Amino acid sequence: MEKHPERGSGMRKRDSGEPGSMQPEAGAVYSKRSRSGKYAAAFKIGLQASLEYRLQFVIGLVSLVFPVGIQSLIWTAVYRSSAQDVLYGYDYGQMILYTILSGIVAKFVMTQLEHTIAEDIKSGGLNTYLVRPVSYFGYRLSAYAGSRVVSDSVLIVLVTTVLLIAIRYGHTPLSPVRIGLFTAALVLAAAVQFLLSYAICALAFRLAEISYFFVITGLVVQILSGGMVPLEVFGETLNGWFNLLPFKYTIYFPVNVLNGRLAEGEALTGIFIQCGWIVLLAGAAHAAWRLGLKRYVGLGG
Amino acid sequence: MSAITVRDLSKTFAYYRKQSGLRHSLRNLFHREQLYRHAVANISFDIGQGEAVGFIGPNGAGKTTTLKMLSGILHPSAGEARVLGYVPWERRREFKRRFAIVMGQKSQLWWDLPANESIYLNKCIYGIDEREYRMTLDELAEMLDVKHLLGVQVRRLSLGERMKMEIIAALIHRPKLLFLDEPTLGLDFAAQQNVRQFLKAYKEEKQATILLTSHYMRDIEHVCGRALVIHGGQIAYDGKLSRMSESFGRRKRMKVRFAAFIPPEELHELVRLLAVVRTHDGLTAELEVSADEVKPLARLLIDHDLVEDWTVEEVPVEEVIERLYKAKFGNEGEGDDGEAPGTRQRHAQEG
């Protein structure tokens, strides 16, 4: 058990002991490469950690079956009992397709990260990031992106399968342009949602117990995003308001790019609006966090 | 050159109080009485480059709050501090590269992955080159005797092993300034000793500046030459550790269990010249005695064939701190808790 500190010749070799030897040169030595390196490392570690939680993802996926299944049953009943073939601008097939796709896209876009971040703020886990030369935002984003690689691949396979089946049942095949537009819309939607959560999380600096808040916002956001039912269901007036909010650009919009309800031009406009929201939300999140960190109390540890 | 300079640093937390009961809970929904707690109140000190200082104080004394301000986690409410020439709460990158903080209760390790993954992440965060990283990792892991555990999932490690991994992760960039907040909390004796020896070796080899808080006086004795005693957010003692323990360390507590009942007056009379009776209930007693007098006292008790069992202990740190605090701030009306008035006077001179 007894250890030999003397063996640590490496320490001495490197540092000759002058007070200045560990000092400013440090800044110069660390190259740009290392800056991107740390976020790549965070990405990798996030990916590795996610592999430890395979089961959790599978269960999450299985849990998707229930809401989607129930909604499909309800819509089936609604269409059967209705005299019209088209409701809210969707025929039966389109409605079922929307329900399934929005379920999958919601899984893709919804981060569930707000709980992690709020917990970091509340219990002082943020401390360990504040003292290291790394941006918390960059670190969390990279680790999160890494943790999504596997699950997102599975989701892509799932989307493809659903679409292939839909095409078999008479849905118009997708052009490569549309697939490209959808990919862009989906990635941007994920960014909008991430920034939205990140900004909301800054509230944890003020409110000690925020998880209840997330339960409500999660639900509201999912409804306003079109994650439950197509937004057309809510009528013209409300949709006018929805246009002013970022939510519909997270689920409703990418799904409608994919199922072809939006023309390519409209899709492009939507993508620009998404970019606008990203800039706006990034600014808001940044400001909120700056303020929050000032009054941060770093509890625990 | 001093590594740390602190001037009139204060931190005040706002909180609210709730009396028990539903009625007050409801009232609290609408109106909360805002109260302020001065966690740290106007403290000032300097720590030189290469100095190791023990930060001692009871729970809630302000130790951790001070460390958090010095490492840039918290903004102070008032006052100034310079650490390695930087204002810590500006959180400059260059500053962060040059120190480390180990918090006993906050982990920076990824729970589900082996510790070496988290350590490697820190290598990337601090931008350490590969060769140097290997060397440091080998060396630290060997000194702490956890080389064989680097590949084990963190959640499967024992508390002590995990703490050692935390230390390695924190020191992988070889900082010259080290803050440690209760690094040995909850560890078993062997692990505590190992961590202590490691810290001492690290300090000596790197001429590192160390500020260490601990509940265990031994940690501090082993690693530090100087003590900063903090109580109620104020510095109660700043000076050589040896001088501090001189005032109290030379006194011992002897807890005695008697073979038969002995009346208080008789015991008092018997030990009068050697010890002070602190408590006595007929069958057991606690005597305070100067270290030199332990032997004569023991002999005396044995000669009178009184003792069934005994232990000799140090004066508890908490009590030492309490006395130091009273010695310094006693006349500011902290409220006498029944100690003999003479002791205060005496310790005031020693402090």
XYZ file of C-alpha atoms in Angstrom:
652
model
C 0.000 0.000 0.000
C 2.829 2.330 0.817
C 3.465 4.569 -2.144
C 6.580 6.343 -3.210
C 6.117 9.950 -3.961
C 9.784 10.087 -4.895
C 9.067 8.098 -7.994
C 7.320 11.110 -9.327
C 10.400 12.311 -11.112
C 8.262 13.354 -14.043
C 6.848 16.200 -12.079
C 10.209 17.601 -11.285
C 11.588 17.072 -14.723
C 8.960 19.096 -16.349
C 8.741 21.848 -13.879
C 12.077 23.110 -12.838
C 10.455 24.910 -10.017
C 10.767 28.483 -11.097
C 7.553 30.201 -10.202
C 6.975 31.259 -13.764
C 7.409 27.957 -15.465
C 3.736 26.990 -15.593
C 2.621 30.433 -16.505
C 1.583 32.571 -19.377
C 3.194 30.429 -22.044
C 0.365 28.058 -21.294
C -2.066 30.217 -23.216
C 0.078 30.151 -26.325
C 0.796 26.441 -26.287
C -2.810 25.405 -26.334
C -3.603 25.527 -29.991
C -6.879 25.980 -31.784
C -6.864 22.251 -32.375
C -7.169 21.627 -28.681
C -10.120 23.959 -28.472
C -12.089 21.938 -30.973
C -10.571 18.845 -29.379
C -12.294 19.322 -26.080
C -15.737 19.484 -27.604
C -14.970 16.491 -29.795
C -13.952 14.678 -26.623
C -17.190 15.745 -24.940
C -19.072 14.424 -27.979
C -17.293 11.096 -27.750
C -17.851 10.730 -24.043
C -21.527 11.538 -24.497
C -21.733 8.846 -27.148
C -20.030 6.319 -24.905
C -22.232 7.132 -21.956
C -25.351 6.754 -24.097
C -24.302 3.237 -24.982
C -24.569 2.424 -21.297
C -28.220 3.319 -21.470
C -29.380 1.221 -24.395
C -32.298 -0.141 -22.512
C -33.532 3.309 -21.562
C -33.711 4.250 -25.212
C -35.505 1.078 -26.183
C -38.069 1.663 -23.465
C -38.478 5.264 -24.649
C -39.154 3.958 -28.120
C -41.648 1.405 -26.924
C -43.408 4.088 -24.908
C -43.901 5.934 -28.186
C -46.207 3.164 -29.368
C -48.882 4.030 -26.820
C -49.665 7.684 -27.519
C -49.262 7.193 -31.247
C -51.411 4.059 -31.145
C -54.149 5.674 -29.092
C -54.220 8.806 -31.227
C -54.421 6.676 -34.353
C -57.371 4.798 -32.891
C -59.128 8.054 -32.024
C -58.561 9.476 -35.479
C -59.804 6.232 -37.010
C -63.003 6.538 -35.001
C -63.365 10.213 -35.883
C -62.952 9.616 -39.620
C -65.339 6.651 -39.566
C -68.088 8.599 -37.897
C -67.564 11.706 -39.979
C -69.438 12.345 -43.197
C -66.431 14.078 -44.699
C -63.333 12.354 -46.010
C -61.095 15.303 -45.253
C -60.863 16.837 -41.805
C -58.791 19.933 -41.078
C -57.284 19.517 -44.503
C -56.046 15.967 -43.874
C -57.526 12.795 -45.296
C -57.420 9.685 -43.144
C -54.098 8.372 -44.443
C -52.424 11.755 -44.095
C -53.693 12.114 -40.551
C -52.318 8.752 -39.497
C -49.040 9.533 -41.217
C -48.910 12.882 -39.408
C -49.563 11.209 -36.080
C -46.795 8.669 -36.537
C -44.268 11.097 -37.975
C -44.904 13.739 -35.346
C -44.364 11.110 -32.653
C -41.004 10.199 -34.123
C -39.958 13.769 -34.855
C -40.874 14.740 -31.304
C -38.543 12.019 -30.039
C -35.880 13.391 -32.307
C -36.300 17.015 -31.317
C -37.271 16.941 -27.651
C -34.092 16.997 -25.669
C -35.056 16.004 -22.139
C -31.901 17.911 -21.354
C -33.610 20.571 -19.296
C -33.802 18.272 -16.297
C -30.090 17.600 -16.404
C -29.233 21.260 -16.734
C -31.690 22.409 -14.087
C -30.302 19.787 -11.745
C -26.788 21.041 -12.412
C -27.887 24.526 -11.448
C -29.934 23.508 -8.470
C -27.565 21.104 -6.806
C -24.314 22.799 -7.687
C -23.097 20.374 -10.340
C -22.459 23.428 -12.471
C -19.526 24.235 -10.176
C -17.324 21.621 -11.745
C -17.769 23.244 -15.151
C -17.319 26.812 -14.002
C -13.842 26.083 -12.731
C -12.623 24.363 -15.877
C -11.617 26.167 -19.051
C -14.634 24.984 -20.994
C -17.940 26.570 -21.871
C -20.816 24.853 -20.162
C -23.040 25.413 -23.169
C -20.512 23.994 -25.612
C -19.784 21.086 -23.350
C -23.419 20.152 -22.770
C -24.295 20.606 -26.422
C -21.391 18.426 -27.591
C -21.985 15.727 -25.015
C -25.671 15.819 -25.845
C -25.069 15.584 -29.584
C -22.818 12.615 -28.919
C -25.417 10.953 -26.777
C -27.951 11.225 -29.610
C -25.965 9.484 -32.332
C -27.311 6.007 -31.719
C -30.874 6.943 -30.895
C -31.136 9.316 -33.848
C -29.840 6.643 -36.206
C -32.566 4.340 -35.008
C -35.123 7.108 -35.470
C -33.961 7.739 -39.017
C -34.382 4.064 -39.813
C -37.836 4.266 -38.281
C -38.845 7.339 -40.314
C -37.583 5.697 -43.486
C -39.565 2.556 -42.766
C -42.739 4.528 -42.077
C -42.329 6.488 -45.297
C -41.639 3.406 -47.375
C -44.791 1.824 -46.021
C -46.733 5.051 -46.691
C -45.461 5.119 -50.271
C -46.554 1.543 -50.708
C -50.015 2.613 -49.636
C -50.131 5.359 -52.218
C -48.234 8.325 -50.749
C -46.287 10.250 -53.399
C -42.594 9.276 -53.404
C -40.186 11.861 -51.992
C -37.858 13.853 -54.183
C -34.215 14.203 -53.089
C -34.799 17.963 -52.690
C -37.563 17.319 -50.201
C -35.401 14.887 -48.241
C -32.702 17.549 -48.146
C -35.174 20.175 -46.972
C -36.516 17.851 -44.327
C -33.036 17.061 -43.022
C -32.258 20.765 -42.742
C -35.606 21.501 -41.115
C -35.120 18.676 -38.625
C -31.614 19.704 -37.583
C -32.704 23.311 -37.203
C -35.766 22.206 -35.279
C -33.505 20.364 -32.865
C -31.426 23.523 -32.494
C -34.529 25.658 -31.832
C -35.728 23.208 -29.226
C -32.318 22.944 -27.564
C -31.975 26.714 -27.268
C -35.524 26.994 -26.021
C -34.842 24.496 -23.238
C -31.515 26.095 -22.480
C -33.089 29.521 -22.106
C -35.900 28.163 -19.960
C -33.351 26.393 -17.791
C -31.886 29.725 -16.799
C -35.027 30.082 -14.696
C -33.517 27.481 -12.395
C -31.175 30.215 -11.191
C -34.219 31.956 -9.751
C -36.653 29.182 -8.977
C -35.357 26.522 -6.679
C -37.799 23.831 -7.715
C -38.277 23.910 -11.420
C -39.046 20.353 -12.431
C -42.812 20.842 -12.053
C -42.466 23.757 -14.329
C -40.952 21.517 -16.966
C -43.829 19.093 -16.744
C -46.175 21.909 -17.690
C -43.964 23.565 -20.280
C -43.174 20.169 -21.758
C -46.842 19.465 -22.266
C -47.716 22.931 -23.512
C -44.751 22.982 -25.850
C -45.661 19.611 -27.228
C -49.212 20.737 -27.940
C -48.148 24.084 -29.401
C -45.506 22.351 -31.493
C -48.026 20.116 -33.156
C -46.658 17.068 -31.404
C -50.125 15.842 -30.431
C -52.393 16.833 -33.279
C -51.851 18.916 -36.403
C -52.056 22.604 -35.577
C -54.878 23.085 -38.075
C -57.137 21.537 -35.473
C -56.869 24.691 -33.357
C -58.411 26.942 -35.988
C -57.384 30.079 -37.849
C -57.164 32.549 -34.974
C -54.922 30.479 -32.767
C -52.765 29.557 -35.724
C -52.224 33.251 -36.296
C -50.698 33.367 -32.817
C -48.737 30.173 -33.339
C -47.026 31.818 -36.295
C -45.498 34.315 -33.892
C -44.100 31.642 -31.600
C -41.109 29.376 -32.152
C -42.871 26.154 -31.150
C -44.448 25.178 -34.430
C -41.011 25.178 -36.009
C -39.928 22.252 -33.875
C -42.367 19.464 -34.790
C -45.225 20.663 -36.977
C -42.997 22.295 -39.540
C -40.511 19.460 -40.231
C -43.318 16.901 -40.355
C -45.157 18.955 -42.951
C -42.003 19.365 -44.977
C -41.662 15.621 -44.996
C -45.247 14.680 -45.765
C -45.376 17.146 -48.607
C -48.087 19.480 -47.338
C -45.717 22.416 -47.615
C -44.464 23.393 -51.066
C -40.709 23.567 -51.486
C -40.773 27.356 -51.490
C -42.771 27.439 -48.259
C -40.372 24.971 -46.720
C -37.465 27.231 -47.566
C -39.218 30.230 -46.000
C -39.827 28.141 -42.885
C -36.160 27.237 -42.727
C -35.255 30.918 -42.790
C -37.687 31.571 -39.981
C -36.078 28.743 -38.028
C -32.692 30.398 -38.495
C -34.163 33.655 -37.237
C -35.488 31.935 -34.129
C -32.133 30.310 -33.522
C -30.398 33.673 -33.507
C -33.067 35.196 -31.282
C -33.152 32.324 -28.826
C -29.377 32.077 -28.685
C -29.268 35.750 -27.737
C -31.971 35.333 -25.120
C -30.368 32.218 -23.660
C -26.995 33.901 -23.508
C -28.402 36.937 -21.707
C -30.447 34.836 -19.294
C -27.442 32.723 -18.395
C -25.205 35.708 -17.908
C -27.665 37.137 -15.442
C -28.212 33.786 -13.791
C -24.542 33.066 -13.286
C -24.130 36.394 -11.555
C -26.580 35.430 -8.891
C -25.653 31.784 -8.854
C -25.225 30.449 -5.353
C -23.447 27.213 -6.218
C -25.122 25.091 -3.597
C -23.686 21.911 -2.236
C -20.170 20.556 -2.367
C 4.902 36.971 -4.156
C 1.571 35.990 -2.702
C -0.568 33.556 -4.616
C -3.763 34.638 -2.917
C -4.668 38.040 -1.562
C -8.012 38.577 0.075
C -9.258 41.913 1.363
C -12.524 42.434 3.244
C -14.236 39.679 1.337
C -17.894 39.151 2.222
C -20.704 37.006 0.997
C -24.275 37.426 2.084
C -26.987 34.971 1.140
C -30.642 35.869 1.110
C -33.030 33.265 2.386
C -36.412 33.104 4.019
C -37.659 31.500 7.150
C -40.831 29.538 7.569
C -42.372 28.631 10.850
C -43.718 25.127 10.990
C -47.328 24.426 10.183
C -49.674 24.617 7.250
C -50.938 28.058 8.151
C -47.471 29.512 7.791
C -46.887 27.597 4.600
C -49.945 29.256 3.122
C -48.885 32.638 4.366
C -45.478 32.019 2.848
C -47.059 31.618 -0.544
C -47.900 35.280 -0.540
C -45.421 36.874 1.733
C -41.918 35.756 2.471
C -39.834 37.435 5.043
C -36.468 37.966 3.462
C -33.522 37.342 5.744
C -29.814 37.601 5.182
C -27.050 35.384 6.358
C -23.491 36.622 6.369
C -21.704 33.467 5.330
C -18.413 35.306 5.103
C -17.925 38.686 6.725
C -14.974 40.910 5.912
C -12.201 38.414 5.882
C -8.678 39.304 4.839
C -5.578 37.170 4.458
C -2.616 36.469 2.223
C -1.248 33.141 1.132
C 2.225 32.934 -0.306
C 3.321 30.919 -3.320
C 4.031 27.364 -2.253
C 2.349 27.692 1.096
C -0.073 25.078 2.378
C -2.829 26.441 4.535
C -5.474 24.555 6.444
C -8.857 26.136 6.539
C -10.538 25.049 9.745
C -13.973 25.722 11.093
C -17.235 24.082 12.039
C -20.001 23.406 9.513
C -21.435 26.601 8.131
C -18.437 28.657 9.191
C -17.885 29.963 5.669
C -15.030 27.751 4.524
C -16.666 26.402 1.403
C -18.150 29.779 0.533
C -14.690 31.296 0.678
C -13.248 28.551 -1.508
C -16.044 29.061 -3.985
C -15.320 32.754 -4.221
C -11.601 32.147 -4.614
C -12.207 29.658 -7.401
C -14.638 31.943 -9.203
C -17.795 29.934 -8.661
C -19.409 32.696 -6.613
C -19.428 36.432 -6.885
C -18.741 38.034 -3.519
C -21.139 40.562 -2.031
C -18.269 42.873 -1.204
C -14.525 42.964 -1.018
C -11.627 42.022 -3.234
C -9.556 39.002 -3.995
C -6.662 38.238 -6.290
C -5.712 34.703 -7.037
C -2.539 34.188 -9.089
C -3.010 37.775 -10.152
C -6.547 37.258 -11.445
C -9.905 38.301 -10.086
C -11.396 34.818 -9.753
C -15.048 35.587 -10.462
C -14.161 37.090 -13.830
C -13.641 33.421 -14.711
C -10.845 33.973 -17.182
C -9.678 30.940 -19.117
C -6.020 31.538 -18.327
C -6.877 31.587 -14.672
C -8.834 28.358 -14.858
C -5.932 26.558 -16.460
C -3.747 27.253 -13.501
C -5.660 25.988 -10.529
C -7.858 23.099 -9.545
C -10.535 22.596 -6.989
C -11.505 19.251 -5.556
C -14.909 19.249 -3.958
C -15.555 16.211 -1.825
C -19.263 16.264 -2.527
C -19.361 17.260 -6.179
C -18.174 14.859 -8.770
C -16.814 15.780 -12.167
C -16.547 12.149 -13.223
C -18.965 10.465 -15.588
C -20.757 8.020 -13.398
C -21.326 5.282 -15.963
C -17.924 5.316 -17.598
C -14.498 4.300 -16.359
C -12.627 7.117 -14.644
C -9.962 7.220 -17.332
C -12.576 8.482 -19.809
C -13.361 11.480 -17.629
C -9.690 12.084 -17.026
C -9.050 11.944 -20.759
C -11.828 14.472 -21.258
C -10.008 16.790 -18.893
C -6.833 16.229 -20.882
C -8.698 17.583 -23.897
C -10.308 20.413 -21.944
C -6.977 21.606 -20.622
C -5.222 20.892 -23.921
C -2.451 18.739 -22.473
C -0.250 16.953 -24.961
C -0.395 13.200 -25.152
C 3.029 12.342 -23.747
C 2.710 14.638 -20.808
C -0.773 13.356 -20.118
C 0.403 9.739 -20.033
C 3.224 10.636 -17.717
C 1.092 12.591 -15.279
C -1.656 10.000 -15.265
C 0.787 7.167 -14.567
C 2.435 9.083 -11.857
C -0.699 10.255 -10.076
C -2.400 6.877 -10.340
C 0.642 5.194 -8.924
C 1.009 7.603 -6.055
C -2.627 7.125 -5.149
C -2.482 3.391 -5.771
C -5.417 3.221 -8.159
C -3.677 2.358 -11.420
C -5.534 -0.919 -11.731
C -8.895 0.810 -11.265
C -8.661 3.391 -14.038
C -10.653 1.168 -16.380
C -13.473 0.444 -13.942
C -16.824 2.188 -14.175
C -16.926 4.993 -11.637
C -20.185 3.816 -10.151
C -18.534 0.545 -9.224
C -15.727 2.196 -7.272
C -15.699 2.626 -3.524
C -15.987 6.109 -2.051
C -12.269 6.298 -1.382
C -11.324 5.093 -4.834
C -13.697 7.567 -6.394
C -12.213 10.415 -4.413
C -8.775 9.472 -5.624
C -10.045 9.504 -9.197
C -11.505 12.951 -8.575
C -8.111 14.107 -7.407
C -6.391 12.685 -10.477
C -8.937 14.301 -12.785
C -8.463 17.620 -11.028
C -4.666 17.480 -11.094
C -4.132 16.138 -14.592
C -3.093 19.605 -15.762
C -0.586 19.895 -12.907
C -1.947 23.035 -11.345
C 0.241 25.027 -9.038
C -2.672 26.107 -6.941
C -5.005 23.645 -5.377
C -8.206 24.143 -3.438
C -9.473 21.109 -1.608
C -12.826 21.019 0.110
C -13.088 18.064 2.458
C -11.065 15.711 0.283
C -11.058 12.944 2.887
C -14.674 13.167 3.970
C -16.092 9.711 4.517
C -12.914 7.867 3.612
C -11.563 5.035 5.704
C -8.367 5.423 7.634
C -6.025 3.922 5.047
C -7.474 5.969 2.218
C -7.295 9.139 4.303
C -3.676 8.515 5.022
C -2.935 7.776 1.402
C -4.581 11.002 0.254
C -2.741 12.994 2.916
C 0.613 11.604 1.935
C -0.154 12.264 -1.660
C -1.064 15.877 -1.036
C 2.065 16.430 0.949
C 4.226 14.913 -1.764
C 2.469 16.896 -4.452
C 2.956 20.102 -2.554
C 6.619 19.454 -2.001
C 7.414 18.380 -5.518
C 5.479 21.095 -7.263
C 5.908 23.845 -4.714
C 2.175 24.000 -5.070
C 0.040 26.368 -3.083
C -2.659 24.475 -1.236
C -5.739 25.665 0.584
C -7.381 22.740 2.299
C -10.530 22.469 4.346
C -11.123 19.420 6.414
C -12.911 18.122 9.422
C -9.946 16.005 10.302
C -7.248 17.856 12.129
C -4.831 15.176 10.991
C -5.256 16.085 7.342
C -4.347 19.599 8.132
C -1.483 18.760 10.437
C -0.003 16.469 7.856
C -0.230 18.750 4.872
C -0.265 22.302 6.159
C 2.028 24.492 8.160
C -0.424 27.261 8.687
C -3.982 27.371 9.890
C -6.770 29.774 9.157
C -9.558 29.272 11.622
C -12.889 30.600 10.505
C -16.001 30.769 12.626
C -19.224 32.586 11.969
C -17.772 33.968 8.751
C -14.852 35.620 10.486
C -11.213 34.707 10.858
C -10.629 33.671 14.437
C -7.015 32.648 14.090
C -4.369 32.996 11.430
C -0.964 31.647 12.171
C 1.281 28.687 12.548
C -0.526 25.449 13.084
C 2.025 24.427 15.677
C 1.279 27.529 17.732
C -2.396 26.877 17.560
C -2.116 23.326 18.781
C 0.349 24.466 21.419
C -2.423 26.353 23.082
C -4.660 23.331 23.190
C -2.894 20.318 21.808
C -0.830 19.941 24.920
C -3.968 19.377 26.855
C -5.612 15.995 26.847
C -8.952 14.636 27.816
C -8.943 11.625 30.029
C -12.198 9.739 30.183
C -12.288 7.435 33.162
C -14.677 4.739 34.259
C -14.363 3.981 37.932
C -14.601 0.572 39.494
C -16.866 1.897 42.190
C -18.796 5.031 42.976
C -16.650 7.942 43.985
C -18.141 11.120 45.452
C -17.433 14.313 43.497
C -15.653 16.074 46.322
C -13.334 13.160 46.768
C -12.398 13.071 43.099
C -11.871 16.812 42.992
C -9.653 16.635 46.023
C -7.682 13.729 44.630
C -6.803 15.173 41.228
C -6.788 18.814 42.226
C -3.120 19.348 41.577
C -2.974 17.577 38.230
C -6.243 17.963 36.370
C -9.540 19.755 36.035
C -12.697 17.725 36.396
C -14.932 18.606 33.454
C -17.769 16.236 34.146
C -18.374 13.671 36.792
C -21.345 11.488 37.588
C -19.961 9.169 40.218
C -19.021 6.274 37.994
C -17.469 8.082 35.076
C -15.581 11.330 34.752
C -13.889 13.451 32.157
C -10.701 15.104 33.235
C -8.699 17.679 31.380
C -5.028 17.442 31.953
C -1.900 18.891 30.415
C -0.042 16.378 28.265
C 2.896 16.220 30.679
C 0.643 15.324 33.539
C -1.097 12.372 31.908
C 1.360 9.883 33.316
C 1.333 11.131 36.913
C -2.433 11.326 36.815
C -2.697 7.801 35.497
C -0.336 6.574 38.179
C -2.299 8.384 40.826
C -5.552 6.805 39.732
C -4.037 3.358 39.519
C -2.380 3.696 42.895
C -5.724 4.418 44.420
C -7.116 1.408 42.609
C -10.006 3.385 41.211
C -9.980 2.782 37.507
C -11.774 0.152 35.523
C -11.210 1.606 32.078
C -9.983 4.813 30.477
C -9.177 6.598 27.263
C -6.973 9.595 26.567
C -8.016 11.895 23.744
C -7.139 15.163 22.127
C -9.253 18.198 22.844
C -11.765 18.092 19.958
C -11.078 20.518 17.139
C -14.542 22.016 17.393
C -13.830 23.004 20.935
C -10.473 24.466 20.046
C -12.115 26.551 17.377
C -14.853 27.627 19.701
C -12.304 28.788 22.225
C -10.218 30.595 19.646
C -13.313 32.303 18.428
C -14.351 33.325 21.892
C -10.860 34.481 22.644
C -11.020 36.825 19.698
C -14.635 37.902 19.605
C -15.719 36.919 23.095
C -16.401 40.402 24.334
C -18.730 41.103 21.422
C -21.455 39.331 23.354
C -21.698 35.902 21.808
C -23.435 34.724 24.956
C -21.618 32.742 27.588
C -22.395 29.074 27.418
C -21.368 28.416 30.930
C -17.655 27.990 30.623
C -15.630 29.260 33.517
C -14.971 32.958 33.011
C -11.319 32.398 33.734
C -10.746 30.196 30.700
C -11.751 32.888 28.342
C -9.288 35.259 29.868
C -6.550 32.704 29.701
C -7.093 31.787 26.058
C -7.366 35.355 25.053
C -3.758 35.738 26.073
C -2.688 32.632 24.207
C -4.478 33.528 21.013
